[in-house]
Every structure is written in C-alpha cells, then in structure tokens.
Tab-separated table of C-alpha atoms in Angstrom:
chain	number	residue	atom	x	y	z
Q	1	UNK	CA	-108.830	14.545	135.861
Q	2	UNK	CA	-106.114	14.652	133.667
Q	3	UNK	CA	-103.433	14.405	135.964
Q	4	UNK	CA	-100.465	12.090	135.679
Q	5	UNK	CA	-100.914	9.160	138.060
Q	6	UNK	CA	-98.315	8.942	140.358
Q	7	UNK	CA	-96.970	5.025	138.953
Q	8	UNK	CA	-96.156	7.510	135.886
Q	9	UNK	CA	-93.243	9.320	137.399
Q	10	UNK	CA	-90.830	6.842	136.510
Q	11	UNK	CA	-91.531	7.667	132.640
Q	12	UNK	CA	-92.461	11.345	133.617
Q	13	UNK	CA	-89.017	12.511	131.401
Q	14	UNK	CA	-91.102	11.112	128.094
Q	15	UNK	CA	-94.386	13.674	128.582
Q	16	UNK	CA	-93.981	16.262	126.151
Q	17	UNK	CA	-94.512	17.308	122.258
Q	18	UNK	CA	-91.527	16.546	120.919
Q	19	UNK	CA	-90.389	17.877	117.013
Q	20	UNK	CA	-87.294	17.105	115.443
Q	21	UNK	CA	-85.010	15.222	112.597
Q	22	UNK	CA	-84.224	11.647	111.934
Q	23	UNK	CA	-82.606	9.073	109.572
Q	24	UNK	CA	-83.339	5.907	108.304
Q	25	UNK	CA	-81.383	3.335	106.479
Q	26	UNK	CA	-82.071	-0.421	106.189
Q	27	UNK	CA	-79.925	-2.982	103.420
Q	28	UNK	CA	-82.550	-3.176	101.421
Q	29	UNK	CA	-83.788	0.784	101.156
Q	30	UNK	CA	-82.407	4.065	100.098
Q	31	UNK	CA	-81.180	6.132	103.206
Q	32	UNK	CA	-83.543	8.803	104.279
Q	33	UNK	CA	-84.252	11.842	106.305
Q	34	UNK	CA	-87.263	12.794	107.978
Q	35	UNK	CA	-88.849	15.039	110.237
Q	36	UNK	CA	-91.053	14.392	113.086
Q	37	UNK	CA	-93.823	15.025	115.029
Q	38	UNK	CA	-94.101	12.661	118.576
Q	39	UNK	CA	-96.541	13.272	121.279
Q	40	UNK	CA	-96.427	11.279	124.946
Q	41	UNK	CA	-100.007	12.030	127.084
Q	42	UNK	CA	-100.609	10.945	130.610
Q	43	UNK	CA	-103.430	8.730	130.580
Q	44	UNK	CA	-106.007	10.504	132.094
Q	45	UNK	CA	-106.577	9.231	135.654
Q	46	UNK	CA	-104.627	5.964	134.825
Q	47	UNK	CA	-100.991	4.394	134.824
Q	48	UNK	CA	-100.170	4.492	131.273
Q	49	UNK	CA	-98.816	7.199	128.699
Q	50	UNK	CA	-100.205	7.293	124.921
Q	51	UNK	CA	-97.916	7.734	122.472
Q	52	UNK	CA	-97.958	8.813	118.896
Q	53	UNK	CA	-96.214	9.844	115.891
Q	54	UNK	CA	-95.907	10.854	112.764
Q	55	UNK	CA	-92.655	11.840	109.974
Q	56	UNK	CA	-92.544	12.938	106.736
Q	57	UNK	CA	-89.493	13.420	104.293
Q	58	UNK	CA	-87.002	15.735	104.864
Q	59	UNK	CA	-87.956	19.035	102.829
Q	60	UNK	CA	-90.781	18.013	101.680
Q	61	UNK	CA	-94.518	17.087	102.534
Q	62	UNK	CA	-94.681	13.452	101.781
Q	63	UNK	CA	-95.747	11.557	104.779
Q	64	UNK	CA	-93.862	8.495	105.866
Q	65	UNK	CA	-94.386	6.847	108.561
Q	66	UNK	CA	-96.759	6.709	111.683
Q	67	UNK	CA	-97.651	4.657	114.479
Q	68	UNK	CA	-99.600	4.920	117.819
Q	69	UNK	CA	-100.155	2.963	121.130
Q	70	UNK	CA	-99.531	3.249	124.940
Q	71	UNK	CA	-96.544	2.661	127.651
Q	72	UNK	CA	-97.132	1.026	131.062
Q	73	UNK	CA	-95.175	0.706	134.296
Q	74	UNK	CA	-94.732	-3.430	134.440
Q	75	UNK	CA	-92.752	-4.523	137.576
Q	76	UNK	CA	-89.785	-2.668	139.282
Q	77	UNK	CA	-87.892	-0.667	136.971
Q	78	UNK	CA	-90.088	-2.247	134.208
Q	79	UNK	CA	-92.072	-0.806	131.612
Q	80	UNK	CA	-94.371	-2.161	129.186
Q	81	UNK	CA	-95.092	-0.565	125.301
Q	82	UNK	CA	-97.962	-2.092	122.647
Q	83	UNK	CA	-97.740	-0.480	119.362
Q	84	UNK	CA	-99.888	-0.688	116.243
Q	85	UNK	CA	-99.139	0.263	113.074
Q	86	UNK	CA	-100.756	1.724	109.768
Q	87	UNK	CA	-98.643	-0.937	107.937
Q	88	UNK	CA	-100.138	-3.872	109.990
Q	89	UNK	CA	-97.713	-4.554	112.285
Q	90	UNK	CA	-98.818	-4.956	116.625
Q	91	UNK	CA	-95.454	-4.782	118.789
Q	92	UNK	CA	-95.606	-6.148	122.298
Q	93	UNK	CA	-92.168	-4.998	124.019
Q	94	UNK	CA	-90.834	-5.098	127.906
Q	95	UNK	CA	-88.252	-2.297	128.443
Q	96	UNK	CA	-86.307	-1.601	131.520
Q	97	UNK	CA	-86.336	2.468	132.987
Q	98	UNK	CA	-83.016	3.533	133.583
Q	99	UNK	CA	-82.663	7.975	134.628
Q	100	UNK	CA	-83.970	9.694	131.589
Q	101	UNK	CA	-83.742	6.400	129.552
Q	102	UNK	CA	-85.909	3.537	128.253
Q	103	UNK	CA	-84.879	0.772	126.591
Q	104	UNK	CA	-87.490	-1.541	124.965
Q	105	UNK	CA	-86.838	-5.052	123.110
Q	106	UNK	CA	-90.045	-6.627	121.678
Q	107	UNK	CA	-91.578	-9.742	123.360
Q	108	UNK	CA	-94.008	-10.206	120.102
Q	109	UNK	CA	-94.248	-8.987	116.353
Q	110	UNK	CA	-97.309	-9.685	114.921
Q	111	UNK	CA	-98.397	-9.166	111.194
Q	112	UNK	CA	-101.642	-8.442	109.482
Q	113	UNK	CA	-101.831	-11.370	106.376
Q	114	UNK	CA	-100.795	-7.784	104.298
Q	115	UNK	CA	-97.927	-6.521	105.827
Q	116	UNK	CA	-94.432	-6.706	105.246
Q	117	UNK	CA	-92.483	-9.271	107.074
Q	118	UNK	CA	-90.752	-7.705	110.705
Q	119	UNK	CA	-88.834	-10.135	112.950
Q	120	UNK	CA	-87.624	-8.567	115.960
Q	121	UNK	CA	-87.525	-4.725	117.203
Q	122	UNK	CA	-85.705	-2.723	119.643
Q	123	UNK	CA	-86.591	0.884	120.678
Q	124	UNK	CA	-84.223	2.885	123.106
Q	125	UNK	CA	-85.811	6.358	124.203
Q	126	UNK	CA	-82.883	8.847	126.011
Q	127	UNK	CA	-84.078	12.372	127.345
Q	128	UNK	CA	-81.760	14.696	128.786
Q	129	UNK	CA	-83.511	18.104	129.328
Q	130	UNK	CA	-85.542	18.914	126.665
Q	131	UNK	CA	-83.822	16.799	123.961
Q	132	UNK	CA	-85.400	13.046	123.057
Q	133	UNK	CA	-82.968	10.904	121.286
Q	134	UNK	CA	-84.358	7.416	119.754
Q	135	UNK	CA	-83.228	4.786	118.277
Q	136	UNK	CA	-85.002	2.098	116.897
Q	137	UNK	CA	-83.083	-1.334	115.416
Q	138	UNK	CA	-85.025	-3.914	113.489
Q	139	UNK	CA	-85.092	-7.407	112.092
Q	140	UNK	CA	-86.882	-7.372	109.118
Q	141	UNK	CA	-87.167	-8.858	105.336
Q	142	UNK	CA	-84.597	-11.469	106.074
Q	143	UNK	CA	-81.950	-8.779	107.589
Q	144	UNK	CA	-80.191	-9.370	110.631
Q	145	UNK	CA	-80.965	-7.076	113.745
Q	146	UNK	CA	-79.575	-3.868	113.022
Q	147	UNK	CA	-80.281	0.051	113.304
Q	148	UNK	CA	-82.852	1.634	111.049
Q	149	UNK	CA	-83.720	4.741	112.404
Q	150	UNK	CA	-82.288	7.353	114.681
Q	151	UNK	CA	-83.527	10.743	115.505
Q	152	UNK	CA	-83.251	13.673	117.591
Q	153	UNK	CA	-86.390	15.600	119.144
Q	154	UNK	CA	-86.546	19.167	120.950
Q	155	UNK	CA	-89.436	19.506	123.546
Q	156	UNK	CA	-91.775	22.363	122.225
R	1	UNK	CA	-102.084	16.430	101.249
R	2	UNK	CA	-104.769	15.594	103.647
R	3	UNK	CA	-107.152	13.971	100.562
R	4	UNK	CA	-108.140	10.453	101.460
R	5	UNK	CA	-106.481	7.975	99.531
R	6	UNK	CA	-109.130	6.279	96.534
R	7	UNK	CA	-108.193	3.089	98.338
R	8	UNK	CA	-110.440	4.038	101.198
R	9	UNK	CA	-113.187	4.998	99.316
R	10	UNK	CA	-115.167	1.589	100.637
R	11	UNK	CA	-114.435	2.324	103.712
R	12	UNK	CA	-114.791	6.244	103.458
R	13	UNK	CA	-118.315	5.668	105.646
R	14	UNK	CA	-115.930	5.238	108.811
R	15	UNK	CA	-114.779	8.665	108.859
R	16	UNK	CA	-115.556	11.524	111.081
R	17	UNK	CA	-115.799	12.096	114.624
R	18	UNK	CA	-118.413	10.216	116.291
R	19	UNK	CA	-119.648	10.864	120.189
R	20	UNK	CA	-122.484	8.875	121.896
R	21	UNK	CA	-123.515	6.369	124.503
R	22	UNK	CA	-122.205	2.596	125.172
R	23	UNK	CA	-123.156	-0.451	127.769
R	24	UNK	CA	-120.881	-3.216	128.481
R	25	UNK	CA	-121.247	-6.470	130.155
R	26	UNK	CA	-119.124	-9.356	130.666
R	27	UNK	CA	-119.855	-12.298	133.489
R	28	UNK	CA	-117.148	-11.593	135.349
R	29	UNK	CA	-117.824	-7.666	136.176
R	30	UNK	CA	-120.766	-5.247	136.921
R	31	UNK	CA	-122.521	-3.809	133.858
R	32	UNK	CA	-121.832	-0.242	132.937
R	33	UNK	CA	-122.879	2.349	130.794
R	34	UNK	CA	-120.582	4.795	129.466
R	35	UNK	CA	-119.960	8.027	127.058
R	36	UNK	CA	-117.679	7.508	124.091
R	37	UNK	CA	-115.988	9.589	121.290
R	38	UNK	CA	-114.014	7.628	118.779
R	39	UNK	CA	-112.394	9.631	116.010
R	40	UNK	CA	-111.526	7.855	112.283
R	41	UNK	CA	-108.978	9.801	110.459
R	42	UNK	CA	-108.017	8.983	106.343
R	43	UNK	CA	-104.291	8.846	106.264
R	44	UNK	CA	-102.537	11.872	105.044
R	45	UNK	CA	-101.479	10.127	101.256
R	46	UNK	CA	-101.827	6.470	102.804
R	47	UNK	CA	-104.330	3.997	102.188
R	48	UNK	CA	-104.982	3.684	105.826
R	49	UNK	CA	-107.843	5.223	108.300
R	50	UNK	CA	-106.325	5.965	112.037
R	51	UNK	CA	-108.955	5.375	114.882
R	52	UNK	CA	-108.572	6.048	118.491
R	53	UNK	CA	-111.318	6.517	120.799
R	54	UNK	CA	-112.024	7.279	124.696
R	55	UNK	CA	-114.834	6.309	126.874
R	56	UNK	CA	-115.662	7.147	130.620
R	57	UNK	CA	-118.405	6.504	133.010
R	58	UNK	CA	-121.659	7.727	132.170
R	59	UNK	CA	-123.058	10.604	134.546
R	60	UNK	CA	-119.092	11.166	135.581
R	61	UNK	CA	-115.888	12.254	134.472
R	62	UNK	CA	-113.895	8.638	135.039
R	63	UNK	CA	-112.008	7.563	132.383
R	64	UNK	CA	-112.788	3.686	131.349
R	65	UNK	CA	-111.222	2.325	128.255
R	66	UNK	CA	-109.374	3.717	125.427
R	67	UNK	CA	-107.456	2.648	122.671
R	68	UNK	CA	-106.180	3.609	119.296
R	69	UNK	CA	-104.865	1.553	115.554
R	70	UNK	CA	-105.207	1.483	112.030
R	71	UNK	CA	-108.163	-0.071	109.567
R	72	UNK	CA	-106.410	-0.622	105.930
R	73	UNK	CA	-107.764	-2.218	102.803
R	74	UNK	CA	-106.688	-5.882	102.582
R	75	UNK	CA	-108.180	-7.704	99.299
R	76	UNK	CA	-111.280	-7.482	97.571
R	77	UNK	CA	-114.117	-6.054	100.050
R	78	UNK	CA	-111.528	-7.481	102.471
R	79	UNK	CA	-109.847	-4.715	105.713
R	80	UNK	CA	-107.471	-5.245	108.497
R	81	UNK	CA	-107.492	-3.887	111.853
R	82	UNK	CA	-104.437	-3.296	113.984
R	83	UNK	CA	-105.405	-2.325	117.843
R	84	UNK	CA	-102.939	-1.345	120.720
R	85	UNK	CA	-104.665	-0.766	124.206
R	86	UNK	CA	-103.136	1.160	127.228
R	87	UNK	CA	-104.151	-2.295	128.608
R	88	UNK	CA	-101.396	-4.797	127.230
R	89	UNK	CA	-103.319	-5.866	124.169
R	90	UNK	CA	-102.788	-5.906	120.965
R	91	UNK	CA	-105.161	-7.489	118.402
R	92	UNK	CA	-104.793	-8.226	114.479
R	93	UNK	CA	-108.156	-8.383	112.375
R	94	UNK	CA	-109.373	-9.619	109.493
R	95	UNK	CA	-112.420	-8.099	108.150
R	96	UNK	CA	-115.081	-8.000	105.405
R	97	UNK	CA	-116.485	-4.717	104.166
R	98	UNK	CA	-120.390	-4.845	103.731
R	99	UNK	CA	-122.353	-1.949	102.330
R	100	UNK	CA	-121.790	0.891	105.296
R	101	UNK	CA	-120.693	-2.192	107.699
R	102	UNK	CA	-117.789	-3.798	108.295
R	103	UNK	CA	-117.087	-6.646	110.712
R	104	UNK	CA	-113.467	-8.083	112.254
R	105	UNK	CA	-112.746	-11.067	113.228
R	106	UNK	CA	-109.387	-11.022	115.599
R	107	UNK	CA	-106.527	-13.295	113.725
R	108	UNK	CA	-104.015	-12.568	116.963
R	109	UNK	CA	-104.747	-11.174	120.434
R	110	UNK	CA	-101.456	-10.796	122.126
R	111	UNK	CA	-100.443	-9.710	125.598
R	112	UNK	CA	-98.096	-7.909	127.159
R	113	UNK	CA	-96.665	-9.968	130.322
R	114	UNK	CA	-99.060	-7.800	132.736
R	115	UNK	CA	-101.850	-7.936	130.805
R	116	UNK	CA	-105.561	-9.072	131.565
R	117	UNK	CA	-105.950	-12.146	129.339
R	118	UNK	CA	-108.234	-12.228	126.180
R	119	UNK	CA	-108.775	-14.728	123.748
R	120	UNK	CA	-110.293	-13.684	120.852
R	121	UNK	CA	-112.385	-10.587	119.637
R	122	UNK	CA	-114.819	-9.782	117.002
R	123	UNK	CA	-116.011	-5.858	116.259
R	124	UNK	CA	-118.483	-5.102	114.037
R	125	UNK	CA	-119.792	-1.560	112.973
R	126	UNK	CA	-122.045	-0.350	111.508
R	127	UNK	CA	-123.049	2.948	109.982
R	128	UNK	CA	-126.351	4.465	108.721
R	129	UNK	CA	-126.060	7.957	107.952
R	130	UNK	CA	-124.596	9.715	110.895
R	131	UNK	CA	-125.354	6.606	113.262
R	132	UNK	CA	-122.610	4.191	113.977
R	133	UNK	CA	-123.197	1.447	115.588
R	134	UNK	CA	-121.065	-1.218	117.292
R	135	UNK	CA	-120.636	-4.487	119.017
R	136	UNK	CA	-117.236	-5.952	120.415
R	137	UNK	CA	-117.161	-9.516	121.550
R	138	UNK	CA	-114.729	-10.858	123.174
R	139	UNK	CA	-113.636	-14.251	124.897
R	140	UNK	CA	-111.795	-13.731	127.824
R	141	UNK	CA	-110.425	-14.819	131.259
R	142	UNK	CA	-111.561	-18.311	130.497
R	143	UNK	CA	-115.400	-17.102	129.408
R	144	UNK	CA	-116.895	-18.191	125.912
R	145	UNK	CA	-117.077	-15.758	122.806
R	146	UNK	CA	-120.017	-12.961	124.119
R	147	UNK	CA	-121.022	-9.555	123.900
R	148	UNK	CA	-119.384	-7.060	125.519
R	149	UNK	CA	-119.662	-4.475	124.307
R	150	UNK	CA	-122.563	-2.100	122.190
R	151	UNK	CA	-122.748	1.530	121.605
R	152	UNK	CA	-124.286	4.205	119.260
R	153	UNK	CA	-122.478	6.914	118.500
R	154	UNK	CA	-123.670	10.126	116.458
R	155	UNK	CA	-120.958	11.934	113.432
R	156	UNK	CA	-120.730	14.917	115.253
C-alpha cells in the first residue's frame, strides 16, 4: 500500500527526511540563516511524491518559513511540482530530471489578494548520497531573477 | 512556540484532526464513497492554519485524493485558501468567515501542463461541535458549477 509506484523511480534520489542549514538573502532583506526540516513521501499507491517543509532561524526557535505540495513525473525526463504556501503564494513549475538532479522553473505564480508580490521562481534540487543541496532563485518585489536561498540537507 | 496565533482565533473552530465518511459525484465518473482524515494545524507563531488531508475508497485500502495548503486571515471576517494537489492543481480562495463556517470561493485554478482541467471551485465547511461538514463544487472538464463533493467528518 504504501509502496513507491514504479513512474517514481526517476525522482526516487528525493525520498527521504532530510535536516540541514541554509541561507537567504534577497536586495531588499537582511541576510539570514536557517535550519531545516524537509520531508519527500511516495504517494501511496500513486505517481507523485509529497513534499514539505519547514525552517526556522539559525540558533533560535523562531519559525520562518514553510510550504507544502506534491511532484509528478510529466513526460520523458519531465517532472511536474505545485506548491502552496502559508504566505499565499500557488507555484505551478515543469522541471527536467537529470541523475540525482531536478531542476524546476515555474510555469505560473499565483497570489492570494494578501500576499506579497512574487514574479518568477526557480528551484534546483541536487542529491548525491545522502546530501540534498537546493537552491531556489526568485523574482520578486520588483527584483530581477536572482538567488535567495541555498541550503544543504543530510538524509536522517 | 506552538500557541496559535490571536489572528486565528475566528477561525480557531477549524482545528484538530478530523476522520469520517465522504461521497462524490461528478457527471462524468461513477459515484463513490470514501473514508477521509483531514488534519488543520495553527502555525507555529504564524497567523496561518496548515491543512492536508487523505481519502481512500470506502470498504478498501485504495488511496483516492489528497491534498494539502494553507487557510490565513485576509480582512475583516474575510480568509484565503491556498491548495496544491498531487494532481496538477493549484487553487487560490477567497473566503468569508461565518459563525463556525467558512466558505471559499476559488479566485485562480491553475494547472500544471498534465493536469485534468478544472474551472472553478467553491468549498464550504462547516463545523458544529466536533462535526465538520463539507461540500466542494467544482466546474470542470467542460461541466457547469456542481457538487462534488460532501463529507462529515468527526474531531477525533
């Protein structure tokens, strides 16, 4: 029942817990660091993988940032990835599976009338053994497409 | 740290864990009945609730749906609702808080390039002591605005 289905081995490298440190900057922040919980699940029975996260600052308790939604196979070598977010933001990206890497670029932003304005987003996902490496670049507020966060997660 | 934010407090009637029974419909399928747990979480220190839910077949173990977002306050009596489904959809919401109901109307349903299409949704739910109740309608695949969805679902 809760075995991978077999469309799924292509992203197999993402299953995992994954805990580790990032860093965030953006023109119109303060740089920070964070630490961060992510968790990839096999749908149950069905091609797709759930994701989820969650960070909070670096030394501390305060919780940042978080953000769930699902990855599906789309097309050879494809992949597909829908994200929602606490801050009201929906991402729609089409990524491309390379060995141990994914690399999305977002097909559709979408805002709730409350949220803060995001253009464009990019999300690259590298795994080699039992170490995740992100990064995610973003169009936002005005600001050209540029990196805003990069982290590196262990596979507990 | 895990205190709900005062934000949420009119929408505080959401939260729990909630299992029960659903039926869905839609012209262009077979009815079904099916088993459901949806889970609403306050967000650690954030004015946000985090829902994700599961269903499968009633009487088996098959998985059917699931999906997973973010309710947050948006104006006076006023929420939004961000959705991602393992599916290819995301939807936006507007909503208006009632007394132990709220209902969403979808501002933006979009679709990833493999995705089934659908139009527009509403959700409405609805909670009297430990009973939750809800209805999704949806217009889809060409088909008018209709019910497809109702469940009840006990705080468990």
């Amino acid at each position: 029942m809760s075995r991978a289905h077999p469309d799924l081995d292509s992203l197999a490298f993402l299953v995992g817990t994954w805990k580790g440190h990032g860093n965030g900057r953006y023109p119109t922040i303060e740089p920070f660091e964070y630490v961060e919980e992510a968790v990839f699940t096999p749908g149950p029975g069905k091609p797709f993988i759930a994701y989820r996260q969650r960070t909070r600052r670096a030394g501390g308790a305060e919780p940042l940032h978080s953000e769930s939604g699902y990855i599906r196979p789309g097309g050879p070598d494809g992949a597909e990835l829908v994200i929602a977010q606490p801050t009201g933001i929906v991402e729609i990206h089409t990524g491309e599976i390379g060995r141990d890497e994914v690399c999305f670029r977002s097909k559709d932003v979408r805002l709730s009338p409350t949220a803060v304005e995001v253009a464009r987003v990019e999300r690259s996902i590298r795994v080699v053994g039992d170490t995740m490496r992100y990064r995610l670049s973003m169009a936002a507020v005005g600001q050209p497409l540029q990196v805003h966060l990069e982290a590196e997660l262990t596979r507990v």
